[in-house]
GROMACS .gro file of C-alpha atoms in nm:
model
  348
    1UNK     CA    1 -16.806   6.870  -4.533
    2UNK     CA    2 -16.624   7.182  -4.628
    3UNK     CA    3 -16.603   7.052  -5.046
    4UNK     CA    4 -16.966   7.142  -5.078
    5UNK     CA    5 -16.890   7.474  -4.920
    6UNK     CA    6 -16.640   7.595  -5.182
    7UNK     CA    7 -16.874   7.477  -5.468
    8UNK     CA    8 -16.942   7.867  -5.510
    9UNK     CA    9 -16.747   8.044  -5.770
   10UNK     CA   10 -16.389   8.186  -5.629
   11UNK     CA   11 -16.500   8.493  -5.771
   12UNK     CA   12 -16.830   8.522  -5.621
   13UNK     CA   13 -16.665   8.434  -5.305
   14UNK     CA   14 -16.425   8.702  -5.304
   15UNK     CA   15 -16.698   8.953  -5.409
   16UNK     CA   16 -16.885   8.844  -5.107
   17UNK     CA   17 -16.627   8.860  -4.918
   18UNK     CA   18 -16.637   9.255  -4.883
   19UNK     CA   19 -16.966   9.321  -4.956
   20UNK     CA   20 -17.167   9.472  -4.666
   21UNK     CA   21 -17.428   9.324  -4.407
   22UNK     CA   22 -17.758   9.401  -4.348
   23UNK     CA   23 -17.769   9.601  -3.974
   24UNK     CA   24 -17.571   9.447  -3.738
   25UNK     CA   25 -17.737   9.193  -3.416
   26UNK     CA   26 -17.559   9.136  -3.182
   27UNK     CA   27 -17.200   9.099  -3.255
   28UNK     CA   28 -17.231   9.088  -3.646
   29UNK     CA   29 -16.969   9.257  -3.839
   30UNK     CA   30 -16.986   9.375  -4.184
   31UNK     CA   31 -16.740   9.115  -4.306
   32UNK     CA   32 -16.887   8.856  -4.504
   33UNK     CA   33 -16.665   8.566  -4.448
   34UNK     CA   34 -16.644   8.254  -4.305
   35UNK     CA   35 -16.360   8.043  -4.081
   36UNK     CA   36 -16.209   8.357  -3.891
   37UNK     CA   37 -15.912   8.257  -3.718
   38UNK     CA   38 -15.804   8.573  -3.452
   39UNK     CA   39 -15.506   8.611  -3.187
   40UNK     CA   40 -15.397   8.932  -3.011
   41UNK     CA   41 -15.035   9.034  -3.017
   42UNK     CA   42 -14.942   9.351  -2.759
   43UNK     CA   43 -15.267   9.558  -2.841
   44UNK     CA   44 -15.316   9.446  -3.207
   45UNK     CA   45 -15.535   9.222  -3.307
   46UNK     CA   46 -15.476   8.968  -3.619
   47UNK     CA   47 -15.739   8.804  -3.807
   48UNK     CA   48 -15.687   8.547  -4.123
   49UNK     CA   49 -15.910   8.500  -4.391
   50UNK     CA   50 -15.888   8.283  -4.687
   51UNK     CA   51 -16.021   8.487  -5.027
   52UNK     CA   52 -16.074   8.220  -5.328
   53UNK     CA   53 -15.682   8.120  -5.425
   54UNK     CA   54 -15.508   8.325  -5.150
   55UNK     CA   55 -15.480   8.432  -4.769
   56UNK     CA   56 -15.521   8.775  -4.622
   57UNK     CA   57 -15.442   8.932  -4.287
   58UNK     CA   58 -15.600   9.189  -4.143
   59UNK     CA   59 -15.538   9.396  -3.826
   60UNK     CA   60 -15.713   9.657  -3.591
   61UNK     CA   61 -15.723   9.761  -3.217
   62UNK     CA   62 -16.050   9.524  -3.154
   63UNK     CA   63 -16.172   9.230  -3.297
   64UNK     CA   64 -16.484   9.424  -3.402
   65UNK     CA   65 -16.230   9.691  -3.621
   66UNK     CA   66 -16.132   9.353  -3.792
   67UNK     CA   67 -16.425   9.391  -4.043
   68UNK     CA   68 -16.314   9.726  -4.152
   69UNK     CA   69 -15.923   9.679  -4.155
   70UNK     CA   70 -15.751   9.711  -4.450
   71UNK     CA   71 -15.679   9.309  -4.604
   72UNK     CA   72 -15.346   9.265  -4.719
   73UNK     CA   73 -15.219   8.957  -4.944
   74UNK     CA   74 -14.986   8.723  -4.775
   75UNK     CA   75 -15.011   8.451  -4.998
   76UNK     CA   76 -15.190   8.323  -5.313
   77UNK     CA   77 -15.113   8.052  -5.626
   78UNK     CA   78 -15.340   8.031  -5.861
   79UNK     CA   79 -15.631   7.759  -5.840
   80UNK     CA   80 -15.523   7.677  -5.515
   81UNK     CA   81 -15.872   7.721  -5.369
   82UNK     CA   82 -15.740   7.771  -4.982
   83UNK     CA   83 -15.970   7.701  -4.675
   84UNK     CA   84 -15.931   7.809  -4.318
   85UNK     CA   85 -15.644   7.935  -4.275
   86UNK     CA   86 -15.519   7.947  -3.895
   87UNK     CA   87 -15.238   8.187  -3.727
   88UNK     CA   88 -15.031   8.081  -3.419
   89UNK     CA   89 -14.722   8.202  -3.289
   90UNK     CA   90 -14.411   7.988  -3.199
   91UNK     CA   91 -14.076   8.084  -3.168
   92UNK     CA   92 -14.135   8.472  -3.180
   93UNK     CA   93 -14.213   8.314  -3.573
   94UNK     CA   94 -14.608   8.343  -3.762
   95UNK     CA   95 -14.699   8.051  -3.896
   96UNK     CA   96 -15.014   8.011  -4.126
   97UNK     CA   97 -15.119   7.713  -4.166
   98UNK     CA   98 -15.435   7.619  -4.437
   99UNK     CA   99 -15.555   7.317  -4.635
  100UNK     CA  100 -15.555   7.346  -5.020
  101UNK     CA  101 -15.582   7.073  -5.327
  102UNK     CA  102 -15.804   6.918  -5.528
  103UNK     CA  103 -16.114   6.688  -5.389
  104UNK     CA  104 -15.941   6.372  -5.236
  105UNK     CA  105 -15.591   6.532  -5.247
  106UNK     CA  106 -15.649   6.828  -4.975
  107UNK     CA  107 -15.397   6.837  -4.782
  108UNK     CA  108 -15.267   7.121  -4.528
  109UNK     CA  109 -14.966   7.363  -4.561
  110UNK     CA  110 -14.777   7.612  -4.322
  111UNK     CA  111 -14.634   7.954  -4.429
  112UNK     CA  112 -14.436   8.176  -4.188
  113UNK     CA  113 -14.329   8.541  -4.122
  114UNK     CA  114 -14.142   8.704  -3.843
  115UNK     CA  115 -14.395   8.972  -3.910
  116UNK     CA  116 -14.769   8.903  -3.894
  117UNK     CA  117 -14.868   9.084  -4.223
  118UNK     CA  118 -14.579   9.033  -4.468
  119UNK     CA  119 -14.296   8.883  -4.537
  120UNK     CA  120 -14.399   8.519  -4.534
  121UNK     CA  121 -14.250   8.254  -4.705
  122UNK     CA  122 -14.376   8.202  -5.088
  123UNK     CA  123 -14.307   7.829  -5.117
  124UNK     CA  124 -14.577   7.650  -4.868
  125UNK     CA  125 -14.429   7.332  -4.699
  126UNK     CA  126 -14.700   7.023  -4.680
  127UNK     CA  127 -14.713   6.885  -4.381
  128UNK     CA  128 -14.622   6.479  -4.367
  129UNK     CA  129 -14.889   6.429  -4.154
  130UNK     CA  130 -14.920   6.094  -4.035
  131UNK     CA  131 -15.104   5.824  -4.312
  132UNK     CA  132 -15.109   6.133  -4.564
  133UNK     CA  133 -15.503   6.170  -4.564
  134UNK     CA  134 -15.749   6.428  -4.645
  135UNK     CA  135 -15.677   6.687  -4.413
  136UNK     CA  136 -15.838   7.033  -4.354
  137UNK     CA  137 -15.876   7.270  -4.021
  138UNK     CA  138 -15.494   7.229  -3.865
  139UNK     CA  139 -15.351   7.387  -3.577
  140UNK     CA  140 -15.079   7.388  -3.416
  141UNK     CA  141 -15.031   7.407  -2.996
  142UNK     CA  142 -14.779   7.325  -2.684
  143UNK     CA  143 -14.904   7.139  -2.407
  144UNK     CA  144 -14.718   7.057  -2.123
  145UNK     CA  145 -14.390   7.100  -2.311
  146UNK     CA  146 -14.475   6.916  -2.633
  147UNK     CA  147 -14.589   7.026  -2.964
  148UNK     CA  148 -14.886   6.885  -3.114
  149UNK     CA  149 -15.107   6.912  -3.426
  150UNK     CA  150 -15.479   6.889  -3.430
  151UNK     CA  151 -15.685   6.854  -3.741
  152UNK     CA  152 -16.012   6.720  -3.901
  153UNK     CA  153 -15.969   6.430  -4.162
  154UNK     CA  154 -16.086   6.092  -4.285
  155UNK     CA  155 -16.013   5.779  -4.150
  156UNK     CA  156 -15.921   5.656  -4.510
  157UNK     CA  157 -15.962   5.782  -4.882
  158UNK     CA  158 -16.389   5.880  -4.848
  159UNK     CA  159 -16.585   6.153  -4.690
  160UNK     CA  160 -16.759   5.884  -4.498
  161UNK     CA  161 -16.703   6.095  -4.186
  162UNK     CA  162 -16.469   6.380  -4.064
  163UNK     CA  163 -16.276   6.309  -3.721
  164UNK     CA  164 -16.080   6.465  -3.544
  165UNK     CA  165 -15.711   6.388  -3.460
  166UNK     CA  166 -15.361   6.487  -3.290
  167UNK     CA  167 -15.041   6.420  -3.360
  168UNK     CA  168 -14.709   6.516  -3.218
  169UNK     CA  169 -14.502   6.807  -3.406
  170UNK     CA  170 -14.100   6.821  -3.324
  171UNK     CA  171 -14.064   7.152  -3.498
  172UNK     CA  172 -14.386   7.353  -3.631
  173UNK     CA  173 -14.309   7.190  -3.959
  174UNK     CA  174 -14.236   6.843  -3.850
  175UNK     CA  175 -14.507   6.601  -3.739
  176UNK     CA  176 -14.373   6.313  -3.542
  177UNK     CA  177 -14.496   5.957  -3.460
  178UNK     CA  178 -14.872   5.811  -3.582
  179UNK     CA  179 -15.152   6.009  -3.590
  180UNK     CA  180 -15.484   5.958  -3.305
  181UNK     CA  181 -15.806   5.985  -3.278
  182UNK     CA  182 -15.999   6.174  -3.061
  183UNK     CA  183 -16.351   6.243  -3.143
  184UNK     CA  184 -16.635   6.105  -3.410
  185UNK     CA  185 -16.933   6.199  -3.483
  186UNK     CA  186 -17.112   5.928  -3.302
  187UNK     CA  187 -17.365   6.139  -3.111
  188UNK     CA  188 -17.717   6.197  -3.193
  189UNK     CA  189 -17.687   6.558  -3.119
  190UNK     CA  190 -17.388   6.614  -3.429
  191UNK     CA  191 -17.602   6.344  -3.631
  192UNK     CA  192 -17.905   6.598  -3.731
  193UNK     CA  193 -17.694   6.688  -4.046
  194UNK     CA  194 -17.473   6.454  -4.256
  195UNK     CA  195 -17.304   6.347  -4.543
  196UNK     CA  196 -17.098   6.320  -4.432
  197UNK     CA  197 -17.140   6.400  -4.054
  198UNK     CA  198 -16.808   6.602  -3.913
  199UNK     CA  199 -16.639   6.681  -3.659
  200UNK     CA  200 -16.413   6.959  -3.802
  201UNK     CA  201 -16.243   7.313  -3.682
  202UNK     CA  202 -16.097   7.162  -3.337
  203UNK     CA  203 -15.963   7.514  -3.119
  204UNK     CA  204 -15.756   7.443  -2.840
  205UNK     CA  205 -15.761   7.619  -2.487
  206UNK     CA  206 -15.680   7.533  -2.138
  207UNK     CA  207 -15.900   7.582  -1.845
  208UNK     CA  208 -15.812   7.709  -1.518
  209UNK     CA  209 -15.710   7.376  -1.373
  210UNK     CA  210 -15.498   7.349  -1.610
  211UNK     CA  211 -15.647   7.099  -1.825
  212UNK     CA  212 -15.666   7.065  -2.201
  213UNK     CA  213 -16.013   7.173  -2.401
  214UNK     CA  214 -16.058   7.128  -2.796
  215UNK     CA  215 -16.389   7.291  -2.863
  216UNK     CA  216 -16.485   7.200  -3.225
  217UNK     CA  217 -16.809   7.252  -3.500
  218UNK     CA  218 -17.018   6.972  -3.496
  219UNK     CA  219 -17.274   6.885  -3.793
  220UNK     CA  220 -17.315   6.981  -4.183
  221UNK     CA  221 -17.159   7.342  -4.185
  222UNK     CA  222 -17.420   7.390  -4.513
  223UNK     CA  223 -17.743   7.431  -4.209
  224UNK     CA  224 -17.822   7.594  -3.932
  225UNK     CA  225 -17.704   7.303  -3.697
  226UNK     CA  226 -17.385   7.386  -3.700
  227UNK     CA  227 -17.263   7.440  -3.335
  228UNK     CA  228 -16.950   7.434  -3.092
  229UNK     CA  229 -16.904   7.116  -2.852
  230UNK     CA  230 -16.608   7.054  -2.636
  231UNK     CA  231 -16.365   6.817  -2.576
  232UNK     CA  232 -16.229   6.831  -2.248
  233UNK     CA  233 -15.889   6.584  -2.157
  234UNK     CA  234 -15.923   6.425  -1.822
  235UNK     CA  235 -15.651   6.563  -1.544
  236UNK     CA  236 -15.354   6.398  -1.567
  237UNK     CA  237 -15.486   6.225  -1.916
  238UNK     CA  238 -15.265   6.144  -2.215
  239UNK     CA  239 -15.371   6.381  -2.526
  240UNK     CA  240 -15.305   6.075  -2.809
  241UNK     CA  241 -15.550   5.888  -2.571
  242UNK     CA  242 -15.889   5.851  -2.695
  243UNK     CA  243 -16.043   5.735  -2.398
  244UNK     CA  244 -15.895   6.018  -2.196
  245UNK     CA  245 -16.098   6.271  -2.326
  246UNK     CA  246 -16.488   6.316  -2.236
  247UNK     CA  247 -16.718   6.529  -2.442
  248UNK     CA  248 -16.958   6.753  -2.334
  249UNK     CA  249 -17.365   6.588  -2.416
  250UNK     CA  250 -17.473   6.839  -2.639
  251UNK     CA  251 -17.382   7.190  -2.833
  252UNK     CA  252 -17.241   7.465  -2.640
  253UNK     CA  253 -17.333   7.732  -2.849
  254UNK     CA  254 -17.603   7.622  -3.148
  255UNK     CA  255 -17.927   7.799  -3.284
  256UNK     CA  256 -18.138   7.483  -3.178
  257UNK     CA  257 -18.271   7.357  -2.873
  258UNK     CA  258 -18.320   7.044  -2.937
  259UNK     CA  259 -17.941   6.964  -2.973
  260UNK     CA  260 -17.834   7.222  -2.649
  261UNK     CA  261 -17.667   7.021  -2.352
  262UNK     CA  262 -17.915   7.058  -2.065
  263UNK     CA  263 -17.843   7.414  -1.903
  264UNK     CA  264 -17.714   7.576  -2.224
  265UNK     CA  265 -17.945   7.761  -2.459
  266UNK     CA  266 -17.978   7.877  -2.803
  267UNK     CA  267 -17.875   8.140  -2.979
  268UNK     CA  268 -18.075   8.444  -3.014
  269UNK     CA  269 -17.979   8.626  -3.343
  270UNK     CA  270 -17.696   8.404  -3.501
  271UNK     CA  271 -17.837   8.064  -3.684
  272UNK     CA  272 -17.551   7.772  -3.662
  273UNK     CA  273 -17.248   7.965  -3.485
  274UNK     CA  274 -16.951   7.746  -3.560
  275UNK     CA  275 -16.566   7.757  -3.661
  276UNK     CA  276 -16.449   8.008  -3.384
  277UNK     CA  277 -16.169   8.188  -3.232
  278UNK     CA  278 -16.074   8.216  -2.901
  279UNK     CA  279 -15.883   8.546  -2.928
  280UNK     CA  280 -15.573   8.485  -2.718
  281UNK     CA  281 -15.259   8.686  -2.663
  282UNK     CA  282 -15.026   8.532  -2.943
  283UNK     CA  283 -15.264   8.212  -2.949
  284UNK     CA  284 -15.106   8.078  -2.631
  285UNK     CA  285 -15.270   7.854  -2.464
  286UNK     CA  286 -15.100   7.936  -2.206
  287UNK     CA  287 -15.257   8.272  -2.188
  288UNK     CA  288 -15.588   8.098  -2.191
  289UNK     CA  289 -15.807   8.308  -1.948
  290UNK     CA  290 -15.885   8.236  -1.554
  291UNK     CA  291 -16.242   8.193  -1.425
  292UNK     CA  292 -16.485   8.477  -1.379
  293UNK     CA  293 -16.450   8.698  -1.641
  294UNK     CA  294 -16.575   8.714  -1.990
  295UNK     CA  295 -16.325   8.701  -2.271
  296UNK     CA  296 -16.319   8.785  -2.648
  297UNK     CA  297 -16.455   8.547  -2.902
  298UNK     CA  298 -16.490   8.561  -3.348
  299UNK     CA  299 -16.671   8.289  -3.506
  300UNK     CA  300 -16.855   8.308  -3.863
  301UNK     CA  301 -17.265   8.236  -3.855
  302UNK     CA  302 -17.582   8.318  -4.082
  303UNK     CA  303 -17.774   8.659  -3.949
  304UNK     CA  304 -18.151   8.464  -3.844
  305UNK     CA  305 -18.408   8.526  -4.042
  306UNK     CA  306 -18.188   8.564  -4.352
  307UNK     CA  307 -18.165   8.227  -4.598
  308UNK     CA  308 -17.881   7.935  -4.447
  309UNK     CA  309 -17.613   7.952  -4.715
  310UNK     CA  310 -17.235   7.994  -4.702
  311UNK     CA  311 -17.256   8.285  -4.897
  312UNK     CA  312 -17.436   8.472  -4.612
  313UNK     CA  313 -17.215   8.386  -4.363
  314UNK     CA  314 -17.007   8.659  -4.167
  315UNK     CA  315 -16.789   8.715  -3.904
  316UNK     CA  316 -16.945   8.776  -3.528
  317UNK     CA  317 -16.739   8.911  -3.222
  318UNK     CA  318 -16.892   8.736  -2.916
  319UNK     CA  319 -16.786   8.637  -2.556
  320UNK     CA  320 -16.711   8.314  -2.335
  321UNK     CA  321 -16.638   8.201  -1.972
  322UNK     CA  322 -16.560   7.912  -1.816
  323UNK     CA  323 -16.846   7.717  -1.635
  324UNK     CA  324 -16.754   7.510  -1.323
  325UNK     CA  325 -16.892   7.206  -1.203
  326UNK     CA  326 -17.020   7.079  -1.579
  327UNK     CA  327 -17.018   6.707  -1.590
  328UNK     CA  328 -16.971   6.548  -1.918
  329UNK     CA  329 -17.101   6.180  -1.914
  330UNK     CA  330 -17.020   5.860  -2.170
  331UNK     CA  331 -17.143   5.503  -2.143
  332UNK     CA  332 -17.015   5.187  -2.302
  333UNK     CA  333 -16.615   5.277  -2.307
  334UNK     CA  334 -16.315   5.129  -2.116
  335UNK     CA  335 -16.285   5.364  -1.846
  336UNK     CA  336 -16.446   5.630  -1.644
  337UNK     CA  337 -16.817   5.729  -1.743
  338UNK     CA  338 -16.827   6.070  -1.633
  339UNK     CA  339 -16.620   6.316  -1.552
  340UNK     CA  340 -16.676   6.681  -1.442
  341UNK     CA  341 -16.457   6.969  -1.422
  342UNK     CA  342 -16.468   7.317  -1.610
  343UNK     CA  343 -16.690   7.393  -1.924
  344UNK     CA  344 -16.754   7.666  -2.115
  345UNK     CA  345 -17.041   7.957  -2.203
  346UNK     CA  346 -17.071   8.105  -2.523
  347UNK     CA  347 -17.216   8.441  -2.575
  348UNK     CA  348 -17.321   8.632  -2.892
   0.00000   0.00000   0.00000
């Protein structure tokens, strides 16, 4: 749960947050940060970082040149204590959206700029999203046509367990209709760490068939078995369906071997790799990449061999492809038990 995360001092935080790294493995940057959200626009690339009460942008001409861009304030209230702020692009419009408030009241907001470093709007709208729970993580994406939401949250007023669900959007501002779930924590292999156990950060992409992926962080973000897993929606399938989407039997990209999906293996320099990026042009999914090549990736991790805390988190470049043929198998549900089609390979 990310409450424990923030139990640091804001200031600390903030001093941490551009204080330098030991020498780079492997796709470490200097920045000292966690949750990097990352999208290309033209040649530029555009990273967002929360920084104790406020949000910053940075930009360079790689995602690497991130860690060294200047950070300039788009947003900040006092005692607001933001977390993980996320950057899309709809409309030609940057929206910003982040989860702020108190213990059981966080909730998530939007800002937006029609430029990607200034300009934004002071006054952050909550979104009404559906049953007005505990939310943190949001993003926003169009699929086939339709705007939806996804987020992490509680079922009810406790941090019994973080899920993940969707919900239609009519505007980028306006969520629409009940909210669904689509995954829980339920399997052994996002069990190791709890209280709560999560299912948190959801990222959206589309494979090259066309079909809908939410690759999320699985387990306590406070250890090193923190990993990526993916959800992957059936063809055809219904994205407010539960039962349409199968998830892959294991981490994708984790520091432990014991919780890999057969075929996948461990990290090599990063402990618990989690809360990515995938760094597309204006976060389109529709720009999502084809098979074959390798394409850009930021997530935040802990340098091995260096103590498992938030504080020593930082930002790593990396790559990913997708993986054909990858099966993803269920048992006990009201429909199809397996289901293969295109996964994914994460690289540090």
């Amino acid at each position: 749960m990310k409450l424990r995360r923030f139990a640091v001092s804001i200031v600390l935080f903030a001093a941490a947050a551009i204080s330098a790294a030991p020498a780079a493995e492997a796709g470490q940057t200097s920045l000292r940060a966690a949750d990097p959200s990352v999208l290309r626009v033209g040649s530029v690339y555009v990273g967002v970082q929360s920084v104790g009460d406020g949000i910053v942008v940075r930009q360079a001409a790689s995602p690497d040149g991130l860690a060294s861009a200047p950070a300039r304030e788009i947003w900040s209230a006092e005692g607001s204590d933001v977390w993980a702020p996320e950057i899309v692009v709809d409309g030609g419009r940057f929206y910003v959206y982040f989860a702020a408030g108190a213990g059981n009241l966080r909730r998530m907001y939007v800002i937006s700029s029609v430029s990607a470093d200034r300009g934004y709007t002071t006054n952050p709208i909550q979104l009404a999203l559906p049953d007005g729970k505990w939310a943190i993580d949001g993003t926003l994406f169009t699929f086939n046509g339709q705007r939806w939401f996804v987020w992490s949250g509680w079922a009810g007023d406790t941090n019994g367990e973080q899920n993940l669900y969707i919900a239609r959007m009519s505007t980028p501002t306006t969520p629409t209709g009940p909210r669904y779930i689509i995954s829980q924590p339920r399997e052994s292999w996002e069990r190791v760490v709890g209280d709560p156990y999560v299912n948190e950060a959801p990222e959206v992409i589309k494979d090259p068939n066309g079909q809908l992926h939410v690759v999320y962080s699985a387990n306590g973000s406070w250890s090193d078995q923190y990993c990526l897993a993916d959800l992957r929606l059936r063809a055809g399938g219904d994205p407010a369906f539960v039962w349409d989407w199968y998830k892959s039997n294991g981490c994708l990209f984790g520091s432990n071997r014991a919780t890999m999906m057969a075929g996948w293996d461990p990290t090599l320099h990063a402990n618990g790799p989690g809360h990515h990026s995938f760094v597309l042009l204006n976060g389109d999914i529709a720009t999502s990449p084809p098979a074959g090549p390798t394409f850009p990736l930021v997530y935040h991790a802990v340098p091995k061999g260096t103590p498992y805390s938030w504080t020593n988190r930082y930002w790593y470049t990396g790559t990913f492809c997708w993986w054909g043929s990858t099966t993803y198998s269920r048992a006990n549900v009201p429909s199809a038990n397996t289901n293969t089609g295109w996964g994914l390979k994460f690289f540090e």
